[in-house]
Backbone as numpy.savetxt, mean C-alpha at the origin, in Angstrom:
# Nx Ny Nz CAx CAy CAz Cx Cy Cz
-30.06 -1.26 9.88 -28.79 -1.05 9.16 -27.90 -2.27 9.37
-27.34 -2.92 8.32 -26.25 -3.59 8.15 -25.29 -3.79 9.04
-24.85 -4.02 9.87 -23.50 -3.91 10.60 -22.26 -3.83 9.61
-21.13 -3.05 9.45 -20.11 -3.58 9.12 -19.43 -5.11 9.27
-18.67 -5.60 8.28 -18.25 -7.07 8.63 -16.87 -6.38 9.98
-16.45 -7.17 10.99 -15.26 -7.10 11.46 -13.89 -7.65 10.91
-13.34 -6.79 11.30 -11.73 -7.41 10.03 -11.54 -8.74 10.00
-11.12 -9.24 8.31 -11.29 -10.47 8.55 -12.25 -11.25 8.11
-12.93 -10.84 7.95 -14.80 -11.69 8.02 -15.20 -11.57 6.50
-15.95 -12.39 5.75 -16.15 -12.19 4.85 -17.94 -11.76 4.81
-18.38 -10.82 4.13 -19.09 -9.70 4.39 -20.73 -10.92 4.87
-21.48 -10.91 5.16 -22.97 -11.27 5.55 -22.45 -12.72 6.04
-21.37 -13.57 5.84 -21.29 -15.19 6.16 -20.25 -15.31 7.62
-19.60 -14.40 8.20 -19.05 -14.35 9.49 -17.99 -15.18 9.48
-17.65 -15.56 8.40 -16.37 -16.68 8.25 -14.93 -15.81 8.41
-14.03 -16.47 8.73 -12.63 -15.98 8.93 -12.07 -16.54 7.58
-11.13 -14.99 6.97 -11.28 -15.22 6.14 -9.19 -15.61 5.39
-9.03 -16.52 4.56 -7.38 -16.81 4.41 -6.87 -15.84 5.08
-6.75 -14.53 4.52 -6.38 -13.73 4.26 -5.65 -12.97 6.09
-6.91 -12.90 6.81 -6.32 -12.67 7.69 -5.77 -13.86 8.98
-6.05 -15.35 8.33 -4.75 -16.74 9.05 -3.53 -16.12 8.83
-3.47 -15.64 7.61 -2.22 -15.62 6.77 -1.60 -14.20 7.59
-2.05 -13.47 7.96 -1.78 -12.64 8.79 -1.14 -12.56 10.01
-2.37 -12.96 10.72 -1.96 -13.62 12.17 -0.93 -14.86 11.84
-0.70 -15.67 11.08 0.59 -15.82 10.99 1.65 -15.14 10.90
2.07 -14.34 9.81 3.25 -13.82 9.86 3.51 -12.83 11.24
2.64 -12.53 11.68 2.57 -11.63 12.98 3.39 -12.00 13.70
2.74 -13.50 14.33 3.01 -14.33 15.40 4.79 -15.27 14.67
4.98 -15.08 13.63 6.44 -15.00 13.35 6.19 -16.94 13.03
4.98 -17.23 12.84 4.98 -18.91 13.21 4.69 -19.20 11.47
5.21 -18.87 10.59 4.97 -19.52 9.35 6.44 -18.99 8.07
7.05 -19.28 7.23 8.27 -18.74 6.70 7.61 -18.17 5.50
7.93 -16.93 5.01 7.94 -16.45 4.13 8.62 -17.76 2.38
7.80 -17.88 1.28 8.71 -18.46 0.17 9.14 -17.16 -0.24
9.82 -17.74 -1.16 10.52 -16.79 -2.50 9.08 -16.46 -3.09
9.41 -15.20 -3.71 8.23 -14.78 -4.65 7.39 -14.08 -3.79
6.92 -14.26 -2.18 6.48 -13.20 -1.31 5.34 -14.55 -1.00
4.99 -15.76 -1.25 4.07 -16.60 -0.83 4.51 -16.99 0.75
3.21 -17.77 1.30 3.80 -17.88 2.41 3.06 -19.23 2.68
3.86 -20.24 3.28 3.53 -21.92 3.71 2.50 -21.66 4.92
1.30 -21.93 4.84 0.73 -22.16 5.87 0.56 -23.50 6.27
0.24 -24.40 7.21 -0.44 -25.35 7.83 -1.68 -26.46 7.04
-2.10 -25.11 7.34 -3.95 -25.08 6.25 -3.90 -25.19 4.98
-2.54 -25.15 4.10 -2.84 -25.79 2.53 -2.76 -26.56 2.70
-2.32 -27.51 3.29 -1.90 -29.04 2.95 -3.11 -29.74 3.22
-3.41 -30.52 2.36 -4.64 -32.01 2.66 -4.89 -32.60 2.93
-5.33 -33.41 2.82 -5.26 -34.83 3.46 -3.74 -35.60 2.64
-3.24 -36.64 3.54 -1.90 -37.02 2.60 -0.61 -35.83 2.68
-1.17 -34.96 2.91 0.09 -33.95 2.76 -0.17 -33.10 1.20
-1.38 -33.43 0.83 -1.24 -32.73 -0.63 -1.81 -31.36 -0.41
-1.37 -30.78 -1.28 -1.64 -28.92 -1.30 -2.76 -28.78 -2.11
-4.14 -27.82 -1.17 -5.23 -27.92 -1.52 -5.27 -27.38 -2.41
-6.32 -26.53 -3.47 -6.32 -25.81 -4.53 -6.32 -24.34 -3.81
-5.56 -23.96 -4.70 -5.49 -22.33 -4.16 -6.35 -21.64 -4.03
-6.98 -20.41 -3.13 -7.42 -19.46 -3.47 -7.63 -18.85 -4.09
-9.05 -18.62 -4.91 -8.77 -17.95 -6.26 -8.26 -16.32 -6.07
-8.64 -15.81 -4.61 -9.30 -14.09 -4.53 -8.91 -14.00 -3.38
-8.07 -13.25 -2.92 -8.13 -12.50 -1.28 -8.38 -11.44 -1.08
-10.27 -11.15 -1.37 -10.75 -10.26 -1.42 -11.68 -10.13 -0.42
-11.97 -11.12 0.28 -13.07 -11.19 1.10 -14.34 -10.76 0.89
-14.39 -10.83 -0.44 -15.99 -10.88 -0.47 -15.99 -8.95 -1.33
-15.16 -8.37 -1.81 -15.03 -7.39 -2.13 -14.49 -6.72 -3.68
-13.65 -7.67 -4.27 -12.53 -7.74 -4.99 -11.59 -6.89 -4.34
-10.61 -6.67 -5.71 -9.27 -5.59 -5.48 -9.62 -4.11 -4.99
-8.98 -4.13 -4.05 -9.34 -2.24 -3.59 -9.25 -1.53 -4.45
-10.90 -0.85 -4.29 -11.57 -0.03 -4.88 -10.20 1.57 -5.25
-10.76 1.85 -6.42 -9.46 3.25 -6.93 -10.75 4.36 -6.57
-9.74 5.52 -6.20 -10.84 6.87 -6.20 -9.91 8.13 -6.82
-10.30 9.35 -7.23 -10.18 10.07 -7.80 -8.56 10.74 -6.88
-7.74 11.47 -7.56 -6.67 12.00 -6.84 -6.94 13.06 -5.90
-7.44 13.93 -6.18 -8.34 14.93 -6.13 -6.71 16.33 -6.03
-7.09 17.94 -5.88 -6.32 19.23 -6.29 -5.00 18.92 -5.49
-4.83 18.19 -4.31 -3.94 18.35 -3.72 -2.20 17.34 -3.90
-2.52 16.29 -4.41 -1.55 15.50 -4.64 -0.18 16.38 -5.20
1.01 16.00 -4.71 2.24 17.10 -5.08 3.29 15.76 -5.28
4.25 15.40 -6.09 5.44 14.36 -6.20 6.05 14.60 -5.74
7.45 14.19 -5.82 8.63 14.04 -4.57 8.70 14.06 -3.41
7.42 13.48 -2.46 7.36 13.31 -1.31 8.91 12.70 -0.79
9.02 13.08 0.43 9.98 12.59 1.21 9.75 11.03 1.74
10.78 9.75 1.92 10.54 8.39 1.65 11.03 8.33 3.63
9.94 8.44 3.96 9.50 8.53 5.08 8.24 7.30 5.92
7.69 7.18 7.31 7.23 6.57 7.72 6.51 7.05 8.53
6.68 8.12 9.09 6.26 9.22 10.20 5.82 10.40 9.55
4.86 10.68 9.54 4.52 12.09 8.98 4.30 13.88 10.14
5.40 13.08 10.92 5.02 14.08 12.15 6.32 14.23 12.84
6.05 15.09 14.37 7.58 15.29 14.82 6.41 15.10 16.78
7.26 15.41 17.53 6.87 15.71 19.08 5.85 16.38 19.19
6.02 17.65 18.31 4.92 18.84 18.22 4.39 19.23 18.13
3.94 17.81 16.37 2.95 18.37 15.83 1.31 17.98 16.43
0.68 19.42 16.02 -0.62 19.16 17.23 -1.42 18.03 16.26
-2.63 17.81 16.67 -3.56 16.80 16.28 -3.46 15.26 17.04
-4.58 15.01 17.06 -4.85 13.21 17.71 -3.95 12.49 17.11
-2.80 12.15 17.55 -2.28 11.11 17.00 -2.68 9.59 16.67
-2.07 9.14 15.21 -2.99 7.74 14.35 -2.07 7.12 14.03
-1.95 5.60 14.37 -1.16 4.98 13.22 -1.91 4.55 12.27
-1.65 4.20 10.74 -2.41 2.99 10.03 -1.08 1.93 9.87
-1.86 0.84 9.89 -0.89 -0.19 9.00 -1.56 -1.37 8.46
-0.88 -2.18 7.91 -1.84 -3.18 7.12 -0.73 -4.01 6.10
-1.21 -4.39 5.57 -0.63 -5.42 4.05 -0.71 -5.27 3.25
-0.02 -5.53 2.00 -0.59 -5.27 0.35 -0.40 -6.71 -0.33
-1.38 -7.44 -0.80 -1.71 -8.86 -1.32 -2.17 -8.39 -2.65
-1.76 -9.11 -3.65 -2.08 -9.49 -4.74 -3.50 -10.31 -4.77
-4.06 -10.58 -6.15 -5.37 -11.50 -5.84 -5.26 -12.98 -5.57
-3.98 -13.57 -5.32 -4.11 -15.10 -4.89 -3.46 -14.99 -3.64
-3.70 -14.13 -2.90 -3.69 -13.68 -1.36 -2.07 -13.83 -1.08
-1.33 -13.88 -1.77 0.61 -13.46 -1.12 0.81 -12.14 -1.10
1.16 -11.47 0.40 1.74 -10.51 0.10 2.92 -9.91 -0.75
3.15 -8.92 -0.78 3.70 -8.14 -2.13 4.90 -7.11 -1.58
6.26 -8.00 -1.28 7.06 -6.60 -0.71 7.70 -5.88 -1.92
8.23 -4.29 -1.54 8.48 -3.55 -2.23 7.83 -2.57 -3.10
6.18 -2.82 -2.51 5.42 -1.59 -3.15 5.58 -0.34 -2.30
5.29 0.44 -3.27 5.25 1.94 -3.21 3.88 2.29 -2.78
4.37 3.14 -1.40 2.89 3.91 -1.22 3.09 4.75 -0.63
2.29 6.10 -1.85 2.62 7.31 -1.13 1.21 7.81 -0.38
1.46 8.69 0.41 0.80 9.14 1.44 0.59 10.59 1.46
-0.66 11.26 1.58 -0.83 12.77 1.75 -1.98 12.77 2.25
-2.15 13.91 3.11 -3.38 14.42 4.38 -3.57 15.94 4.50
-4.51 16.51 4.94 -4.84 17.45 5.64 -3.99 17.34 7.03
-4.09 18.46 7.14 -3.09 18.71 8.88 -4.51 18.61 10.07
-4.23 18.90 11.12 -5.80 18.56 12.04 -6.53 19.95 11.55
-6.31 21.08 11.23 -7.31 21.88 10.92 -7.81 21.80 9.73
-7.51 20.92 8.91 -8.03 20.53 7.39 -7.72 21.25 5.85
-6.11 21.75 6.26 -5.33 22.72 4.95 -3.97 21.57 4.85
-4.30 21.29 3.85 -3.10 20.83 2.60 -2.01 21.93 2.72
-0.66 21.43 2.70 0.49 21.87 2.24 0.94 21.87 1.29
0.99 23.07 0.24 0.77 22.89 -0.69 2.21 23.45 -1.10
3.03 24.13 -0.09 4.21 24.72 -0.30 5.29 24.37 0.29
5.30 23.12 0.83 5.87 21.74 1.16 6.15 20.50 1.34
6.09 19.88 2.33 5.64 18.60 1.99 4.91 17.97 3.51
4.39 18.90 4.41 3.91 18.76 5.88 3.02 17.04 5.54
2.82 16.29 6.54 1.76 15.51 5.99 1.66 14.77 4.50
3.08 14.50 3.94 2.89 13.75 2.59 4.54 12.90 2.82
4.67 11.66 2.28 5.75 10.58 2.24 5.01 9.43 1.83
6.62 8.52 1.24 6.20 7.89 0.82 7.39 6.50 1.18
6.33 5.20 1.28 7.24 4.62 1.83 7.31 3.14 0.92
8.19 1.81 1.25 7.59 0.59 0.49 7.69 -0.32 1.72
6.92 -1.50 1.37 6.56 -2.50 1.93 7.88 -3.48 2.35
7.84 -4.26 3.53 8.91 -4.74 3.75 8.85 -6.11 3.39
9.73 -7.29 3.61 9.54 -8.38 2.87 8.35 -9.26 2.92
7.72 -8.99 4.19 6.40 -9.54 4.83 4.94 -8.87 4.32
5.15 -7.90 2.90 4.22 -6.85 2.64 3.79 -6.02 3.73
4.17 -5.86 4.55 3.75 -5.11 5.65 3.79 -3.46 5.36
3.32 -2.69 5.81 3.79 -0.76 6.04 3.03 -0.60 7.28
3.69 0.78 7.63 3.26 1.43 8.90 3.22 2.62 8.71
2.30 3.89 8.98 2.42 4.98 8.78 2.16 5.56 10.45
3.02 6.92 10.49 2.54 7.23 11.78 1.81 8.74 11.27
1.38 9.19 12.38 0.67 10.59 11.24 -0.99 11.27 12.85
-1.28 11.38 11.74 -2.62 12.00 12.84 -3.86 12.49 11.98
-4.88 12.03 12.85 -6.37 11.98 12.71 -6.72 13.59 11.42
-6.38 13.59 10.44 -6.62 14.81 9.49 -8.00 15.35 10.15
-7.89 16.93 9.99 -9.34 17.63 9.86 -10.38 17.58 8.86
-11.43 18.08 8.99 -12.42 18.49 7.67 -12.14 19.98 7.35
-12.44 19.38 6.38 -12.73 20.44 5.18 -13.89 20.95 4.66
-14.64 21.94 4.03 -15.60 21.85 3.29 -15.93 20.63 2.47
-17.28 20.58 2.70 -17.39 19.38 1.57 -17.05 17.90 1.59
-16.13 17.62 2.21 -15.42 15.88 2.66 -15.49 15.39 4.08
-15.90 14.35 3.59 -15.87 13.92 4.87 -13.77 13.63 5.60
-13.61 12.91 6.53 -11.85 12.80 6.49 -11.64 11.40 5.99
-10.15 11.90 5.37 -9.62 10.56 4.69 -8.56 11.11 4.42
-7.49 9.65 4.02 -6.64 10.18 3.88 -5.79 9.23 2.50
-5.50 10.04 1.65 -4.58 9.66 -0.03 -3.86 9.04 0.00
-3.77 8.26 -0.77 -2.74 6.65 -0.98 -2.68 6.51 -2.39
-1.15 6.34 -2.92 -1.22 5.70 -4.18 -0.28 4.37 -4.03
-0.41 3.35 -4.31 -0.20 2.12 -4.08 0.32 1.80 -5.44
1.93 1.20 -6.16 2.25 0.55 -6.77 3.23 -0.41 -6.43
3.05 -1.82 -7.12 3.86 -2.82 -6.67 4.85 -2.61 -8.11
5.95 -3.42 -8.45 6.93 -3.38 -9.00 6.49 -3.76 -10.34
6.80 -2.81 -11.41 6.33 -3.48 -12.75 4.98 -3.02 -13.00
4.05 -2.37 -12.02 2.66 -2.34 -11.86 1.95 -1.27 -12.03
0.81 -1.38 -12.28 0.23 0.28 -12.53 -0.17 0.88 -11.17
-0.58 2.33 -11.22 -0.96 2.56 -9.79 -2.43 2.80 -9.06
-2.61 2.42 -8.48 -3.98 2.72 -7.45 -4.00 3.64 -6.77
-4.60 4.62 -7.04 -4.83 5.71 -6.26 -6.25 5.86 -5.94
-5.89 6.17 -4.45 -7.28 5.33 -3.35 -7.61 6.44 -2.55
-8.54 6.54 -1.68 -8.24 6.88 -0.40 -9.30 6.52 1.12
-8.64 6.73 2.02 -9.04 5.99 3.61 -9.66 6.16 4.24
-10.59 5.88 4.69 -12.24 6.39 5.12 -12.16 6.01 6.93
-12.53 6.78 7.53 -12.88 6.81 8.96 -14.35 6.12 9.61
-14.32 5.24 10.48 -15.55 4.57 10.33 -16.48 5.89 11.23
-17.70 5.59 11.45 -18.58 6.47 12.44 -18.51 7.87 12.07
-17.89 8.42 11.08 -17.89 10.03 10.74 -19.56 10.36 10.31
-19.86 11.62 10.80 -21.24 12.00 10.25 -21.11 12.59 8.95
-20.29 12.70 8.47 -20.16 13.53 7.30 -19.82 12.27 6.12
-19.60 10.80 6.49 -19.79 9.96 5.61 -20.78 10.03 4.83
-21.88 10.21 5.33 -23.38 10.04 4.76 -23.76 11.06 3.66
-22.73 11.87 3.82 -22.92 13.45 2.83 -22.02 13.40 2.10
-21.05 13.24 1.92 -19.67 12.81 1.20 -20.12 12.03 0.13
-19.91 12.86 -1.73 -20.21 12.34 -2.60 -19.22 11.28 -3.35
-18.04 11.16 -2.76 -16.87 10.63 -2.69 -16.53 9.13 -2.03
-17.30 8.92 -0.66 -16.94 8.25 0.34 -17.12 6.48 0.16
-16.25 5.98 0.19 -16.96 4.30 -0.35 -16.59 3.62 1.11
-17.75 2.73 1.37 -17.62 2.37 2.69 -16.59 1.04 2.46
-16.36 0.64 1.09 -15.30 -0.30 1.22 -14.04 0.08 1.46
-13.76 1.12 1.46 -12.60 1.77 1.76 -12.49 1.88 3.12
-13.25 1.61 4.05 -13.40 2.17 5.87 -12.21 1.39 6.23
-11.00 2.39 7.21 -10.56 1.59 7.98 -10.92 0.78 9.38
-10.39 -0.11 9.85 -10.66 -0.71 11.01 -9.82 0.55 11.91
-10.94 1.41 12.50 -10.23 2.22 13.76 -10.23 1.72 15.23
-9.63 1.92 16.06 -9.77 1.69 17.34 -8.77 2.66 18.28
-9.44 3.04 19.38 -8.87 3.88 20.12 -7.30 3.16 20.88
-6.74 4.59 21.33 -4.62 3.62 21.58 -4.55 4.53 22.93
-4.89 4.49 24.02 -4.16 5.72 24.97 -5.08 6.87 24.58
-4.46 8.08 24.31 -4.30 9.18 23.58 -4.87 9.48 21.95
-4.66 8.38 21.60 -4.52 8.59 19.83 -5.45 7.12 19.60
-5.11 6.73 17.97 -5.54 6.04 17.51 -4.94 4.76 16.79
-4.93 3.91 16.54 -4.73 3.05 15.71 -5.77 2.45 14.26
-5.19 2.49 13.34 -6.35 1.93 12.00 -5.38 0.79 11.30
-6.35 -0.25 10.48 -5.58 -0.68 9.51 -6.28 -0.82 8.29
-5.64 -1.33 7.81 -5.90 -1.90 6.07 -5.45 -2.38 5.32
-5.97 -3.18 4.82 -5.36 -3.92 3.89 -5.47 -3.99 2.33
-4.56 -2.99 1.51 -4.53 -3.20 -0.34 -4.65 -4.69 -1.00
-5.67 -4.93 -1.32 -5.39 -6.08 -2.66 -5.37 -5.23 -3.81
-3.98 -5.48 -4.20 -3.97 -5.17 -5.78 -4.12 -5.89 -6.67
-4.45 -5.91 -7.98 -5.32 -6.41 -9.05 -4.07 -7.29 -9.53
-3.37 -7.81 -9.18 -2.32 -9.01 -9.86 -2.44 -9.96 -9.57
-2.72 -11.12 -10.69 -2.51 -12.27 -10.15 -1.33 -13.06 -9.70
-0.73 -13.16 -9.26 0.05 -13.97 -8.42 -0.02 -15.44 -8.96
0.25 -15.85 -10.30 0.16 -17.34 -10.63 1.03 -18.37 -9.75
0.52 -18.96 -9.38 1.60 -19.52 -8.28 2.03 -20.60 -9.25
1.86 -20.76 -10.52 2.92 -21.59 -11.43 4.17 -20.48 -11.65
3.77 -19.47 -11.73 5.11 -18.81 -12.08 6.14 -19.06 -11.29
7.60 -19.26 -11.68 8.80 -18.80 -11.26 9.36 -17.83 -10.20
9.48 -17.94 -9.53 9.97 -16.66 -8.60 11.11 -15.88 -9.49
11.08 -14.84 -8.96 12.26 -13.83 -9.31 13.57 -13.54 -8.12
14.61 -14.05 -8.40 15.47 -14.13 -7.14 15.53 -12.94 -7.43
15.39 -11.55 -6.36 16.06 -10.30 -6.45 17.51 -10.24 -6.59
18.36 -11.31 -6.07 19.61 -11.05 -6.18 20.35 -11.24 -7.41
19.58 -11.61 -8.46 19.99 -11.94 -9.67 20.37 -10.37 -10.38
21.55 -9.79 -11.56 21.76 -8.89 -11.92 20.85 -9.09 -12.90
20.53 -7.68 -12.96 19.36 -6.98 -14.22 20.71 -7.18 -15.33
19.66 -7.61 -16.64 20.14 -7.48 -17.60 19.60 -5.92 -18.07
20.16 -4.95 -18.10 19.73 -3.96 -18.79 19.97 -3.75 -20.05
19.12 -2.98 -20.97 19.22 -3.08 -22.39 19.98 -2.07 -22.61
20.83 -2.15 -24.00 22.12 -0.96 -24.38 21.38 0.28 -24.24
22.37 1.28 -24.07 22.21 2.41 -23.59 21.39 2.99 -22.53
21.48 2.10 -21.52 20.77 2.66 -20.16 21.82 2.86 -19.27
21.94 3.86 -19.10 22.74 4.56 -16.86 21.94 4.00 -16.01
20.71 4.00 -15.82 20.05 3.43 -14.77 20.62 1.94 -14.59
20.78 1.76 -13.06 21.40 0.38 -12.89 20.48 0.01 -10.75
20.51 -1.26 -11.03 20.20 -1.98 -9.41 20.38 -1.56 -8.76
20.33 -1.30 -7.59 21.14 -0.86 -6.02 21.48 0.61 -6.06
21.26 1.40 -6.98 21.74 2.46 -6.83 20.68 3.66 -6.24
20.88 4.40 -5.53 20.33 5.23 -4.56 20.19 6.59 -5.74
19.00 7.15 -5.85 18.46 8.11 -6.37 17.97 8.70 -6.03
18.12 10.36 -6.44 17.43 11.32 -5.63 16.49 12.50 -6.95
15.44 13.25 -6.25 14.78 13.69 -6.56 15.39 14.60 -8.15
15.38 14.48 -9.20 16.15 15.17 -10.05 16.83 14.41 -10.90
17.41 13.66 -10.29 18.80 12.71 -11.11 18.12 12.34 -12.15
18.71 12.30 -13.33 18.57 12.09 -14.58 19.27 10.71 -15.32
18.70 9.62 -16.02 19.46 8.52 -16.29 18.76 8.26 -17.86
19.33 7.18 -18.50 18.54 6.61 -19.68 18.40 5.17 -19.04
17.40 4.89 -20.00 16.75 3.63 -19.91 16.32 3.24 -21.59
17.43 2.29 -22.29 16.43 1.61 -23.27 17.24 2.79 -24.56
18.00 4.08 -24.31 18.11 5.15 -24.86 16.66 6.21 -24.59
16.30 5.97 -23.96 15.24 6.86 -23.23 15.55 8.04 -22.23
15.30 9.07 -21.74 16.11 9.84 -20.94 14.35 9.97 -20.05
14.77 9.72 -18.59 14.22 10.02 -17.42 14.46 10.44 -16.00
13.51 11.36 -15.62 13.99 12.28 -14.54 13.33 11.68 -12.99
14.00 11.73 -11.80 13.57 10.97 -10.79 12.73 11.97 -10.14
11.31 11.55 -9.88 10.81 12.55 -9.24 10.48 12.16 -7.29
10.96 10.93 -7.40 10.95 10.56 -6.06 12.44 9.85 -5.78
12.89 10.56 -4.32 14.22 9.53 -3.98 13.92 8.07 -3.43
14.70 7.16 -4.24 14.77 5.88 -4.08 15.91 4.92 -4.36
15.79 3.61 -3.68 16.95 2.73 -4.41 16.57 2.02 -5.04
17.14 2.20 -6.44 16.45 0.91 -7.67 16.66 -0.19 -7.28
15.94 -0.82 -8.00 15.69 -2.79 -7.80 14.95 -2.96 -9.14
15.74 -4.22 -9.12 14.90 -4.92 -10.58 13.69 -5.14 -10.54
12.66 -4.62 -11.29 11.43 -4.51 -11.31 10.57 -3.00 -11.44
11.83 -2.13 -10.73 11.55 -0.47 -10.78 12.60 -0.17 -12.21
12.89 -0.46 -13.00 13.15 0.05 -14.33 12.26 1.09 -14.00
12.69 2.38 -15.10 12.39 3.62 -15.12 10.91 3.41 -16.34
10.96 3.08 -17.15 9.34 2.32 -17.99 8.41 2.25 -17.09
8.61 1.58 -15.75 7.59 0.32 -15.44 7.09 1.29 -13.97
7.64 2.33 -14.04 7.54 2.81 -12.64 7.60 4.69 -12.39
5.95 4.92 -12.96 5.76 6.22 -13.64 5.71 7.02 -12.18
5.38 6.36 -11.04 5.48 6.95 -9.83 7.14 7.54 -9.40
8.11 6.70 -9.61 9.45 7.23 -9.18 10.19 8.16 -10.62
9.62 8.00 -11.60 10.36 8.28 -13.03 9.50 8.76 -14.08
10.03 10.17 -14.66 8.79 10.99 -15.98 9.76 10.92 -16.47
9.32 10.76 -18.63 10.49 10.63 -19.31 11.06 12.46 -19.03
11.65 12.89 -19.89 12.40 13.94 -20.29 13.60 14.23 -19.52
């Protein structure tokens, strides 16, 4: 059998791969974020000082993360949260965290990703919101979820639901695979490109991962200063900076749409472009 590649690695060639320099940079706090979410490394520059040719793919050997089915349980208006737990709640405690990169490997702040699980005995909440939030990426594309090791269920192996949209973008809905499970092998569902990197913490666990979403990132393009005011088109209420909650009702365009997740707009989450926070009617 194959070994898995180790994070990082690009799959059968053992090479280290941009993607995670670019990492362990921003980690280690030793490289500046540009405008637009790119980031100056060391390693572009050439000989002379000239900037090598870009990366076409920060996929490592994979493309853009793989999409999987939603499946009965997904519910909207999750709570815009980071922790999916309290002191109490029982089960192995897990963090995941990771990055979300576009395909010319810059991370991507301000995506949306929502989150839903089984509890440790393997029942969905279906009459709340136990185990579901949703959070966005910070300027470094970074997220963190805190939460715990979900149960099985009939039929699945464990994992856990992610829908991933960046601003303007369509959505990926994925989900997170546990490495070493026996029930991988039976699981008609299970894609091993999806496996997180697990490792034991104390008590609990730690995983990560990392989203490439399917955008290219032209690095001729223009940045978008966020601080610039949206031009909005006549007859829209929806406006920048403004804090929204589950319900609130606005136009866009003369369009009328209802918020099904609380959030604070930003240019780029127009109510059009962003079917995860906003349904027309």
């Amino acid at each position: 059998m194959t070994p898995e590649p180790t994070e990082g690695q690009t799959p059968g060639d053992g090479k280290i791969s941009r993607k995670t320099l670019l990492k362990a940079a921003l980690v280690a706090g030793t490289v500046p974020l540009l405008a637009g979410g790119g980031v100056a490394l060391a390693r572009d520059a050439g000989s002379g000082g000239k900037p090598l040719a870009p990366t076409p793919n920060c996929d490592d050997g994979d493309g853009p993360t793989h999409d999987q089915i939603e499946g009965p349980y997904f519910k909207p208006n999750s709570p815009l949260r980071t922790s999916l737990i309290t002191d109490s709640t029982p089960g192995v405690r897990l963090t995941v965290s990771g990055y979300v990169f576009g395909r010319a490997c810059r991370p991507i702040s301000g995506v949306l990703l929502d989150f839903w699980q089984a509890d440790t005995n393997g029942a969905y909440d279906m009459s709340g919101f136990a185990f579901r939030g949703h959070q966005f990426t910070d300027q470094s594309g970074a997220y963190s979820l805190t939460t715990i090791v979900p149960g099985l269920y009939p039929g699945r192996t464990r994992h856990i639901h992610v829908k991933v949209q960046a601003p303007g973008s369509s959505i990926l809905t994925t989900q997170l695979y546990f490495p070493g499970e026996p029930r991988n092998n039976t699981d008609m569902l299970y894609d091993p490109a999806l496996l997180m990197n697990v490792r034991d913490a104390g008590s609990g666990q730690q995983g990560t991962f990392d989203f490439v979403l399917n955008i290219a990132q032209n690095p001729t393009d223009p940045p978008t200063d966020p601080t610039d005011p949206p031009t909005d088109p006549p007859g829209s209420t929806w406006k920048s900076g403004t804090a929204y909650k589950a319900g609130d009702r606005v136009t866009y365009n003369g369009v009328a749409y209802r918020c099904t997740q609380a959030h604070t707009a930003m240019a780029g989450w127009e109510p059009p472009n962003v079917p995860a926070l906003w349904e027309r009617g």
